[in-house]
Coordinates of C-alpha atoms in Angstrom, one line a residue:
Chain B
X1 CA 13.0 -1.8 36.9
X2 CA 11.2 1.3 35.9
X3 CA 9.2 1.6 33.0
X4 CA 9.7 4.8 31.7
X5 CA 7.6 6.5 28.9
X6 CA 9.6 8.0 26.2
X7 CA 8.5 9.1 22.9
X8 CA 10.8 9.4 19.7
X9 CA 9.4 11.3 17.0
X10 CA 8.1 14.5 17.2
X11 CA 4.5 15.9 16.4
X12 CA 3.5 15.2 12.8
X13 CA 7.0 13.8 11.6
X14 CA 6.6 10.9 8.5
X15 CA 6.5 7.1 9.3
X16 CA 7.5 4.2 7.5
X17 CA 6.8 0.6 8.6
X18 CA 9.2 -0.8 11.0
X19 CA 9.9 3.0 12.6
X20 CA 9.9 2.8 16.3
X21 CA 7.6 5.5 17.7
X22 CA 7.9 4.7 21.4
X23 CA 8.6 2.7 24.0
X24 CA 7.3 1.8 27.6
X25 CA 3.8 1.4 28.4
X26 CA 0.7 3.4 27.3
X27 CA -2.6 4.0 27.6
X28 CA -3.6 3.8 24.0
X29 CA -6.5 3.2 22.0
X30 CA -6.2 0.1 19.9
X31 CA -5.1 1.3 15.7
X32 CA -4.3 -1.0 13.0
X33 CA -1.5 1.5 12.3
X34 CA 0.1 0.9 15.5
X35 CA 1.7 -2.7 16.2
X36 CA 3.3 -3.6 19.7
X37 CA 6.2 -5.9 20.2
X38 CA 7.1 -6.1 23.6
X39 CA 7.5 -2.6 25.2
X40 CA 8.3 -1.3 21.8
X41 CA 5.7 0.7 19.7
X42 CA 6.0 0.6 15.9
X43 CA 4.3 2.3 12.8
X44 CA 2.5 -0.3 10.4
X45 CA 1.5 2.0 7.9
X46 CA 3.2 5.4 6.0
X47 CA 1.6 7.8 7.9
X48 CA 2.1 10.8 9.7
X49 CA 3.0 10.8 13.9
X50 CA 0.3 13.0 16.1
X51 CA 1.8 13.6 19.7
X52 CA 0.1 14.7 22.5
X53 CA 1.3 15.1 25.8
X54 CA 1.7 11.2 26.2
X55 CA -0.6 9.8 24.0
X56 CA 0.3 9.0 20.2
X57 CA -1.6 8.2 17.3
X58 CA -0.3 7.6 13.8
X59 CA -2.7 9.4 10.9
X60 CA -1.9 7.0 7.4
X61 CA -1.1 8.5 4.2
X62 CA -1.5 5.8 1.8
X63 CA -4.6 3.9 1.5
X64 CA -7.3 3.1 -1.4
X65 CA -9.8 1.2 0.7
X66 CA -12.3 2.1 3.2
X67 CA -12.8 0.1 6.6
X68 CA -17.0 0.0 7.2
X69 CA -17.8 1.5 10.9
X70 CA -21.5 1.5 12.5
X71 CA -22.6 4.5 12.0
X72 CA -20.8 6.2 9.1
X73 CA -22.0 7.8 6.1
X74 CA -21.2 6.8 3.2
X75 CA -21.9 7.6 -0.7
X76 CA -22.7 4.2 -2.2
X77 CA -22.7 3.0 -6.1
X78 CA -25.6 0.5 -6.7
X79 CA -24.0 -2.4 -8.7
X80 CA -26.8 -4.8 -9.1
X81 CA -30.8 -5.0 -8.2
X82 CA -31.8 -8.3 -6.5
X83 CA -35.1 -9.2 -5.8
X84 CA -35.3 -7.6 -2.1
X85 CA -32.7 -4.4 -2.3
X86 CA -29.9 -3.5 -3.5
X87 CA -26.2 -4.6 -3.9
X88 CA -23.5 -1.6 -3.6
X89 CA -19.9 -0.8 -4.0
X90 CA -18.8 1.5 -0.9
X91 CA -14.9 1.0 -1.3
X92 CA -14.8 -1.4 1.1
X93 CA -13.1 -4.9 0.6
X94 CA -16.6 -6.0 1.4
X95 CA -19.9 -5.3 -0.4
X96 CA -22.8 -3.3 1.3
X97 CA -26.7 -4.5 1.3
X98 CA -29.4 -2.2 1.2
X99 CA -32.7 -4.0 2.1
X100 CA -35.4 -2.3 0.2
X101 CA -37.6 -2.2 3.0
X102 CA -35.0 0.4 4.2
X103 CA -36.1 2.9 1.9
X104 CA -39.7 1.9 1.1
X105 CA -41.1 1.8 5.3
X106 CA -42.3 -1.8 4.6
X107 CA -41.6 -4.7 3.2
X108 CA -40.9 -5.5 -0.5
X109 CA -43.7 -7.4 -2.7
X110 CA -42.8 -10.4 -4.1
X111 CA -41.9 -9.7 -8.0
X112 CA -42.0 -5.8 -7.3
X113 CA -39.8 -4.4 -9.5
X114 CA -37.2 -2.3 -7.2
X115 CA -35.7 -0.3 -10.2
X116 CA -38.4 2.1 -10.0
X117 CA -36.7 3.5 -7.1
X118 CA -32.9 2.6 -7.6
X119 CA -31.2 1.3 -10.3
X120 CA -27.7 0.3 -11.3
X121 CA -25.7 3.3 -11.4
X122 CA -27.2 5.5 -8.7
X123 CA -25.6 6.4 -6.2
X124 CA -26.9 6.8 -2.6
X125 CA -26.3 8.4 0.7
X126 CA -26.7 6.0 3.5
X127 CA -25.6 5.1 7.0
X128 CA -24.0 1.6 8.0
X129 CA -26.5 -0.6 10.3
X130 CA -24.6 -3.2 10.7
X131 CA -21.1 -4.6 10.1
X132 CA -18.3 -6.8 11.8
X133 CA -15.5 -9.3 11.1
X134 CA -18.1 -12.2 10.1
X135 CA -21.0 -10.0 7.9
X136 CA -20.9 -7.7 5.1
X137 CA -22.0 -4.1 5.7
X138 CA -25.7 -3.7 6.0
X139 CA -27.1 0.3 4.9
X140 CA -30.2 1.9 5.9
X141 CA -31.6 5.2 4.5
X142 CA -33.6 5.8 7.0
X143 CA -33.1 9.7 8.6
X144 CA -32.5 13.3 7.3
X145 CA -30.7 13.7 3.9
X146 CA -30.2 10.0 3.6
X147 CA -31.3 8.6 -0.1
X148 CA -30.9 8.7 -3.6
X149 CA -28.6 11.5 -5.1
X150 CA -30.4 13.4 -7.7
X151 CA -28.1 15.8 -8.3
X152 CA -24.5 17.1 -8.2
X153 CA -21.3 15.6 -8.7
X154 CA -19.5 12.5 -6.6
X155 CA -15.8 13.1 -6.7
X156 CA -13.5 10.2 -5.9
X157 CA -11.4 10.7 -2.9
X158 CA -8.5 8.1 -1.3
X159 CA -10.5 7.0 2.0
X160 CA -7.5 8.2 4.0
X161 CA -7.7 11.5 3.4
X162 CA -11.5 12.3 4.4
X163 CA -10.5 13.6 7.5
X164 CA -8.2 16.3 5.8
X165 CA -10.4 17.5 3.4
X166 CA -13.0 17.6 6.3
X167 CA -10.7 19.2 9.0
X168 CA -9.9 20.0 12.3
X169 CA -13.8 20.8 13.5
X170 CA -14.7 21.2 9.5
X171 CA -12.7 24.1 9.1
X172 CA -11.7 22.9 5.5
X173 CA -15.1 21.9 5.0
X174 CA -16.2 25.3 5.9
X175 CA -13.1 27.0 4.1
X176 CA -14.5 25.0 0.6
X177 CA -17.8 25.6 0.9
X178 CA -17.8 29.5 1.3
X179 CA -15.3 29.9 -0.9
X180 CA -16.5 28.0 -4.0
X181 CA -20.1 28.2 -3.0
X182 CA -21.3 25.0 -3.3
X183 CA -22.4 22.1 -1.1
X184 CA -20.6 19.9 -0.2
X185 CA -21.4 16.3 1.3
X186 CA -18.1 14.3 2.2
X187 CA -18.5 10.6 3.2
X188 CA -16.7 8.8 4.8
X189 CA -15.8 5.9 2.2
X190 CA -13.8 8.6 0.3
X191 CA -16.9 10.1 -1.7
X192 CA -17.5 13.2 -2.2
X193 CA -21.2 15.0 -2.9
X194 CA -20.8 18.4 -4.9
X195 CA -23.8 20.7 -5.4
X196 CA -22.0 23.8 -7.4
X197 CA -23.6 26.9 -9.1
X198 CA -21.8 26.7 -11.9
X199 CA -19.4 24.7 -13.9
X200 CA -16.1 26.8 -12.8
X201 CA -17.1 26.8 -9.5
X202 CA -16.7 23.2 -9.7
X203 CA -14.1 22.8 -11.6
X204 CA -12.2 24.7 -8.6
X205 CA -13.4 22.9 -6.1
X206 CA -12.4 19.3 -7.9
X207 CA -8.7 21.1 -8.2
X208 CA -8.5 22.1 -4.6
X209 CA -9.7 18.6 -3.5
X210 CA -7.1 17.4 -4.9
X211 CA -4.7 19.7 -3.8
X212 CA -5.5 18.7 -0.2
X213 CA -5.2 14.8 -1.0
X214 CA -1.5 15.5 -2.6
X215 CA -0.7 17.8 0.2
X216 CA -2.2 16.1 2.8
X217 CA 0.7 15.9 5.3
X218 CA 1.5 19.3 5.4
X219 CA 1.0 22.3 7.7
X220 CA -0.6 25.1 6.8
X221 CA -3.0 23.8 4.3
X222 CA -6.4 25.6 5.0
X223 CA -4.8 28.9 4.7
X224 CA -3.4 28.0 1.1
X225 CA -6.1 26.6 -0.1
X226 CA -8.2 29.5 0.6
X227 CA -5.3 31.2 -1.2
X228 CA -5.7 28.8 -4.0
X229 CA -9.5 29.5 -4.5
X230 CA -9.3 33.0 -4.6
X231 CA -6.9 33.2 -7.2
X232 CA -8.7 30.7 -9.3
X233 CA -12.3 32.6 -9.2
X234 CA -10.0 36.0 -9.4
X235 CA -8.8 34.4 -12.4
X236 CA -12.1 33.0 -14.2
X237 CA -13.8 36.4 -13.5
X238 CA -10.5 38.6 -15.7
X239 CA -11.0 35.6 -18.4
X240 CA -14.9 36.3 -17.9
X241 CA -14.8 40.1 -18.2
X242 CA -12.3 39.6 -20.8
X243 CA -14.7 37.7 -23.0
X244 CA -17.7 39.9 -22.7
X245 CA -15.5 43.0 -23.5
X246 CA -14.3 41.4 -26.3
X247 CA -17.8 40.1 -27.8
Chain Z
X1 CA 26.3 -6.6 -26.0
X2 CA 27.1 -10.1 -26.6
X3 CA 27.2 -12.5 -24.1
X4 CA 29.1 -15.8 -24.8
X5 CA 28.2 -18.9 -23.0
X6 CA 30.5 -20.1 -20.4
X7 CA 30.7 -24.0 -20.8
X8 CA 33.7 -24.2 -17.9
X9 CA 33.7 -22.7 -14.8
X10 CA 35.2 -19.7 -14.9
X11 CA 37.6 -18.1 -11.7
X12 CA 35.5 -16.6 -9.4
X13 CA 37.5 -14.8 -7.5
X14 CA 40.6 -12.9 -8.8
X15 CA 44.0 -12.4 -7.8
X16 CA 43.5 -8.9 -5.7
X17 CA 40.8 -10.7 -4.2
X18 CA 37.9 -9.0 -6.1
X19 CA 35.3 -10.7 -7.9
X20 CA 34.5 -10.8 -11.3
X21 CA 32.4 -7.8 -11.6
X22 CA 34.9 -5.8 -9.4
X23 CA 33.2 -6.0 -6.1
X24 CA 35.2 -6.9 -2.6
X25 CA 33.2 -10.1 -1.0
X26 CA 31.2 -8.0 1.3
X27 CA 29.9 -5.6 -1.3
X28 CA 26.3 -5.3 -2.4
X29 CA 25.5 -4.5 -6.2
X30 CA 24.4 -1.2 -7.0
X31 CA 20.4 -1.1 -6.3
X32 CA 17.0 1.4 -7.2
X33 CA 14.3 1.1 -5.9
X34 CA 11.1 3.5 -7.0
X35 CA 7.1 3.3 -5.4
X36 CA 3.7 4.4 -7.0
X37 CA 4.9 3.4 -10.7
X38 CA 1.8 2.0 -11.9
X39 CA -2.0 3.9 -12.0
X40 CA -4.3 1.2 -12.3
X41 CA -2.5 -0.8 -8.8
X42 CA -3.5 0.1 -5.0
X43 CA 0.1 0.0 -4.8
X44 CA 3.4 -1.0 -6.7
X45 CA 7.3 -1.1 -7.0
X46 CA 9.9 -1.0 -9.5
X47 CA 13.1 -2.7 -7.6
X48 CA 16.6 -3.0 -9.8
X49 CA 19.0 -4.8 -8.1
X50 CA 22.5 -4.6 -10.7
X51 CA 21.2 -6.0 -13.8
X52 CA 17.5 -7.9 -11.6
X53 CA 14.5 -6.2 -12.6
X54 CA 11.5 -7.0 -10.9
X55 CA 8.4 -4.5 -11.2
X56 CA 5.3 -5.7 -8.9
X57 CA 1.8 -4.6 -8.1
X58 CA -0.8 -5.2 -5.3
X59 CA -4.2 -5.1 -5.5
X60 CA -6.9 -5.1 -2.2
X61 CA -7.8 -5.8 0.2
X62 CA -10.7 -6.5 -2.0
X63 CA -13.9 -9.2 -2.1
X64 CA -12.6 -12.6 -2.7
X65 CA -13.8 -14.2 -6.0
X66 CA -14.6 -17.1 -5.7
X67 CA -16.2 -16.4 -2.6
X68 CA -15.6 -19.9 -1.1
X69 CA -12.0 -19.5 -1.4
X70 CA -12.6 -16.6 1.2
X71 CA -10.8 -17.6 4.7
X72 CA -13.2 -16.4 7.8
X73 CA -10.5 -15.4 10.1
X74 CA -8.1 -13.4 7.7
X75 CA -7.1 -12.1 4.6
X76 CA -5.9 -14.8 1.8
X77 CA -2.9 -13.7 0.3
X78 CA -2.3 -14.7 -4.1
X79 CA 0.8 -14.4 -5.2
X80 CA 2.2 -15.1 -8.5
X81 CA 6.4 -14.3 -9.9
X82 CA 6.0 -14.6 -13.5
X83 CA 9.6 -14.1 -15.2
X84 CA 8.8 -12.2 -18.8
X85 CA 9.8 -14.3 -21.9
X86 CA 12.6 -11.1 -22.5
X87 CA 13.9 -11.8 -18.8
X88 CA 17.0 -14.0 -20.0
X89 CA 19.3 -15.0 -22.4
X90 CA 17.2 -17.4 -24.1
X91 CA 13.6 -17.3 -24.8
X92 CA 11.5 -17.9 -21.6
X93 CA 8.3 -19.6 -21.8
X94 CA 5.4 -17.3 -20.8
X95 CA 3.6 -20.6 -19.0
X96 CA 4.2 -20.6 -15.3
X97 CA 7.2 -22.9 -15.1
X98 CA 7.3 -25.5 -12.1
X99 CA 10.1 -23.1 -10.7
X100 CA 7.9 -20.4 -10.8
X101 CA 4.9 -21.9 -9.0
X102 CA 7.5 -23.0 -6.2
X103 CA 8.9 -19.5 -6.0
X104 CA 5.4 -18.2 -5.7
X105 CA 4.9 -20.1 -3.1
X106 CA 8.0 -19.6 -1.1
X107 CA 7.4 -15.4 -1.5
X108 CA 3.8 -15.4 -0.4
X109 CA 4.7 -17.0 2.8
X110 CA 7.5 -14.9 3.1
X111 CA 5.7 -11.9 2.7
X112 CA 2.2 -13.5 4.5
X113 CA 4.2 -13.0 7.5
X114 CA 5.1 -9.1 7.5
X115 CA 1.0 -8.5 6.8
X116 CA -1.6 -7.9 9.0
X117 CA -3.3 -10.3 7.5
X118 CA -6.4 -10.7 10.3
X119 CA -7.2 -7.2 9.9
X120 CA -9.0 -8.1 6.7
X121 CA -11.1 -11.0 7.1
X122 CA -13.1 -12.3 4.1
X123 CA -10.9 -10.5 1.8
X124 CA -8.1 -11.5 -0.6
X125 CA -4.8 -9.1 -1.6
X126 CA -3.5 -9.9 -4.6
X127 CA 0.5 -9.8 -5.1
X128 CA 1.9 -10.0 -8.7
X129 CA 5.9 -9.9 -9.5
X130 CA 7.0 -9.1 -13.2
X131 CA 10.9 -10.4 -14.1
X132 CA 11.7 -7.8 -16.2
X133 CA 15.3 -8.6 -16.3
X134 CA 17.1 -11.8 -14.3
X135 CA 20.7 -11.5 -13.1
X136 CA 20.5 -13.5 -10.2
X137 CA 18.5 -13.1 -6.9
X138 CA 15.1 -12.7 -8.2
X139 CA 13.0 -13.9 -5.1
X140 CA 14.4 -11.6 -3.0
X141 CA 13.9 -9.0 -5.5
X142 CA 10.8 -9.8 -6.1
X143 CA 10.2 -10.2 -2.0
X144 CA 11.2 -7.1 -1.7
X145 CA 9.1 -5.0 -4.2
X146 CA 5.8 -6.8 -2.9
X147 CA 6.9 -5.5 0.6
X148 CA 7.3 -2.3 -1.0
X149 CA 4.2 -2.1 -3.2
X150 CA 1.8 -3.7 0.4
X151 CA 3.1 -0.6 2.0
X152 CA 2.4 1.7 -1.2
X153 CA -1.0 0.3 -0.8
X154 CA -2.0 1.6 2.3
X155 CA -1.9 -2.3 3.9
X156 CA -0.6 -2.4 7.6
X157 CA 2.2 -4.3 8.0
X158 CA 4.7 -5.7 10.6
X159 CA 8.0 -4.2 8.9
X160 CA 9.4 -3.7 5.9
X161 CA 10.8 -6.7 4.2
X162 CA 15.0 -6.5 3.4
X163 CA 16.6 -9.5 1.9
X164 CA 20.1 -10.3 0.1
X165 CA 21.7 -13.4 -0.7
X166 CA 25.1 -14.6 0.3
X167 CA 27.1 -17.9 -1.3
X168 CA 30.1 -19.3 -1.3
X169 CA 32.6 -19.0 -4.4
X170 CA 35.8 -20.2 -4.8
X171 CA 36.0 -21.1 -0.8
X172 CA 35.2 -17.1 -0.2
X173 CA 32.0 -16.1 1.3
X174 CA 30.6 -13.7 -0.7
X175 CA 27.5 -11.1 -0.2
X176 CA 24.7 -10.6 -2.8
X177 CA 25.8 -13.2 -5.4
X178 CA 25.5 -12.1 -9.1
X179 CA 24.5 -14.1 -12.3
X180 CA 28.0 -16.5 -12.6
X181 CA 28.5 -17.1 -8.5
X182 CA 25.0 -18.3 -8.6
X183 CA 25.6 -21.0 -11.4
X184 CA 29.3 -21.5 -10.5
X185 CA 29.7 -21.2 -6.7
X186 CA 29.6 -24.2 -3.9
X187 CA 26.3 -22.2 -2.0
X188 CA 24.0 -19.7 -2.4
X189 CA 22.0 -19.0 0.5
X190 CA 18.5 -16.4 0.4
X191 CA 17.8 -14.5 3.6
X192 CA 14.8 -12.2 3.9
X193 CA 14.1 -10.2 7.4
X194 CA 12.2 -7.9 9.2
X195 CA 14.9 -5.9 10.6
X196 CA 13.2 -3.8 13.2
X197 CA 12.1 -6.9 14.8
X198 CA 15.0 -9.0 13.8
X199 CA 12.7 -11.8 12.8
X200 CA 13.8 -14.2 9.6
X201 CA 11.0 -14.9 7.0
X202 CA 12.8 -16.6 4.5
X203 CA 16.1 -18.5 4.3
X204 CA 16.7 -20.9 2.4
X205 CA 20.4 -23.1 2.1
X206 CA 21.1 -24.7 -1.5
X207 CA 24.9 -26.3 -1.9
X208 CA 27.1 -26.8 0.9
X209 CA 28.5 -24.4 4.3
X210 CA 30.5 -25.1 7.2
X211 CA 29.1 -24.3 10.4
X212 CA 31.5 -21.7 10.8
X213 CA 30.4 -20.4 7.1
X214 CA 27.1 -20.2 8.0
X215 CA 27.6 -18.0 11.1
X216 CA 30.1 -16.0 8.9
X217 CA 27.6 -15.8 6.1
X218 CA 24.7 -15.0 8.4
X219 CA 26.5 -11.9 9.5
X220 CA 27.3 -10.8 6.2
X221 CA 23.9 -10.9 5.4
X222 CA 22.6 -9.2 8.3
X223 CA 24.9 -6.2 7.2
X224 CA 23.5 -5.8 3.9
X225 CA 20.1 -6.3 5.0
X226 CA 20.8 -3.4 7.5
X227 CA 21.9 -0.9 4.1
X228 CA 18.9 -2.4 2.0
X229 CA 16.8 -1.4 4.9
X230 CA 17.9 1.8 5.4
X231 CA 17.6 2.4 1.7
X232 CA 14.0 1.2 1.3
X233 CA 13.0 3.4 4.1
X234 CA 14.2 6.4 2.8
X235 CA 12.4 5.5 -0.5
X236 CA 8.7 4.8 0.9
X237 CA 9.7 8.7 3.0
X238 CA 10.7 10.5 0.0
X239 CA 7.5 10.9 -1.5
X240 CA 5.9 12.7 1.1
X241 CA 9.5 14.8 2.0
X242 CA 9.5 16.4 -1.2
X243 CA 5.7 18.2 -0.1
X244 CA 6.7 18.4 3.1
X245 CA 9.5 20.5 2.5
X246 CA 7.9 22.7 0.4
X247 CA 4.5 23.4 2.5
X248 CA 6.8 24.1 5.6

């Protein structure tokens, strides 16, 4: 018998659960998304289908949780102090540890008081150190621009669309962040870090994020929302004018 | 409208061979299905099936409270069907009736078996079912909308679940039963699939079939699973076609 490779869908068409994608035998990374019965290859997820030459890989589209990895950066919420770090909320179904020692270069003293340095509310950038199937997440702000945030904005994304407002190699990134002028942190737990010059500024930069999470499967995207920008500061700086001239 | 109680069984099936609400035997009842209706969910459904409403929401994967409840290997799955006090004719109690524990029960394994549940360990997803309205064939309503609102979540799963009664009235075996086959009829038999991978989650038998009934009423009910599918899936893809047409 031969086993022949065939494909279905085309680049970038929607999935349902239960669609078959393909069928035959391929070399494949392991995804969640992707569940094999047999020879057959079906979508687990709605998502979107990314073909290429003979490998497939299903992108989802729904999806208000965030999987930890080693090595990601995330944006955590501190949600309670304990007496040797800090408990946080990183939109995982799990939550992450941050030793104190992490951030301090030693040990913590017995009855120190660790809301001096970070207290319920904060939020923090941090790497995960540790995490699999049988332990919570452990963070570490050890390294370059890891820490406290002490200032800007954190805008809530969906976790499944962080690659999208990042980009194929950051060009949305890039496209947001010269446009708008701010800077512009995007984690991977679906957090978003915004350092704007002004209140507008941000304001546009909030309504194009969430352009690009309702209008994530679509082609075309950077080029619109660099549309989209412009008009919008075009349009503040008439209003602008406007109001000067008229005061 | 004014509904009077029937005390005595009423005909089933008519004269031309119709039913009582006008359907032929292998007809399904008009259905709607709608995803995303609620904010504050990770994912929910609003599924009418002729007069059934069953609105349902899903919550997680999230951290499991209590925390020793938590299974090691896999996600634990809480379910709960709650029928409104509104739902039907009479008053329904709010408390979670004996019926409605057992159906809870029945629809979490039902649905356990379409998650990929061991992709979550630790965690719990929580499944809640609303009666709204009940005209017959609630658990599969209800089944059905949890499928729906797992997948609105973002939660990987096997396949979409696609169920639909069939019974036995008046000798006739009939698809999708409706409020007076269900009281009145000799069977009434639940099946649930995953139709992609023609696997069975739930069937369950009450009154009595001949053999040959069951075959025949197996088949009918593989037919109308195959139209419920069809029309679920287009639902879960129309709202990203609507974007998708207009970015293009």
């Amino acid at each position: 018998m031969s086993t022949e490779n065939k494909i279905y869908l085309q680049d970038r068409t929607v999935v349902v659960p239960g669609d078959l994608i393909a069928e035959g035998n391929f070399q494949i990374p392991w995804s969640p998304y992707i569940i094999r019965q047999g020879n057959k290859y079906f979508a687990s997820v709605i998502g979107v289908v990314e073909v290429k030459d003979s490998i497939f890989e299903v992108i989802p589209l729904e999806g208000s949780h965030y999987y930890p990895r080693i090595g990601d950066t995330v944006i955590a919420l501190v949600e309670d102090v304990e007496l040797y770090g800090w408990t946080t909320d990183i939109k995982a179904p799990y939550s992450a540890y941050l030793p104190a020692s992490s951030l301090l270069g030693r040990p913590a003293n017995v009855g120190e008081d660790l809301r001096r340095y970070i207290d319920v509310g904060d939020y923090v950038i941090a790497k995960v150190e540790s995490f699999d199937r049988t332990s919570d997440p452990v963070l570490s702000v050890k390294g370059k621009g890891l820490g406290r945030v002490s200032s800007g904005t954190v805008i809530d994304i969906l976790p499944v669309k962080v690659p999208r407002v990042v980009g194929k190699g950051k060009s949305m990134l890039e496209t947001l962040s010269t446009e708008t002028g701010c800077d512009i942190l995007v984690a991977q737990n679906g957090r978003v870090l915004a350092n704007c010059p002004s209140k507008e500024k941000e304001n546009i930069l909030i309504m194009a994020i969430r352009t690009i999470e309702r209008e994530s499967h679509t082609k075309g995207l950077t080029d619109r929302i660099k549309k989209l920008i412009k008009e919008s500061l075009g349009d503040k700086s008439v209003t602008s004018s406007e109001a000067q001239t008229n005061t | 409208m004014i509904r009077v109680l029937q005390v005595q069984k009423p005909k089933l099936i008519l004269e031309d061979g119709r039913r009582l609400d006008g359907r032929k035997p292998d007809e399904l009842r008009p259905m709607k299905m709608e995803i995303g209706v609620l904010k504050n969910a990770d994912g929910s459904s609003l599924v009418e099936v002729g007069n059934t409403k069953i609105i349902a929401a899903v919550y997680g994967p999230r951290e499991m409270h209590p925390r020793h409840l938590a299974l090691p290997n896999r996600a634990t799955l809480r379910v709960r069907y709650h029928m409104t006090p509104f739902s039907t004719d009479e008053r329904k109690s709010p408390a979670p009736s004996r019926r409605e524990i057992e159906l809870s029960k029945v629809i979490r394994e039902a649905l356990e078996s379409s998650i990929l549940v061991e992709q979550f360990p630790r965690s719990s997803i929580d499944v809640f079912m609303e009666v709204i309205q009940a005209d017959a064939g609630t658990r599969l309503a209800s089944l059905m909308a949890a499928s729906l609102a797992v997948v609105d979540a973002g939660i990987p799963v096997k396949d979409v679940i696609a169920a639909v009664a069939v019974g036995k009235a008046d000798g006739v075996v009939v698809l999708d039963l409706n409020e007076p086959e269900d009281m009145w009829g000799e069977a009434d038999m639940p099946v649930a699939m995953l139709p992609s991978l023609g696997q069975i989650t739930l069937i369950q038998l009450n009154g009595n079939m001949t053999q040959q009934e069951f075959k025949q009423g197996l088949e009918l009910a593989y037919k109308g699973i195959n139209t419920i599918y069809n029309l679920e899936k287009e639902v879960l893809r129309s709202k990203f076609a609507e974007i998708h047409e207009e970015g293009s």
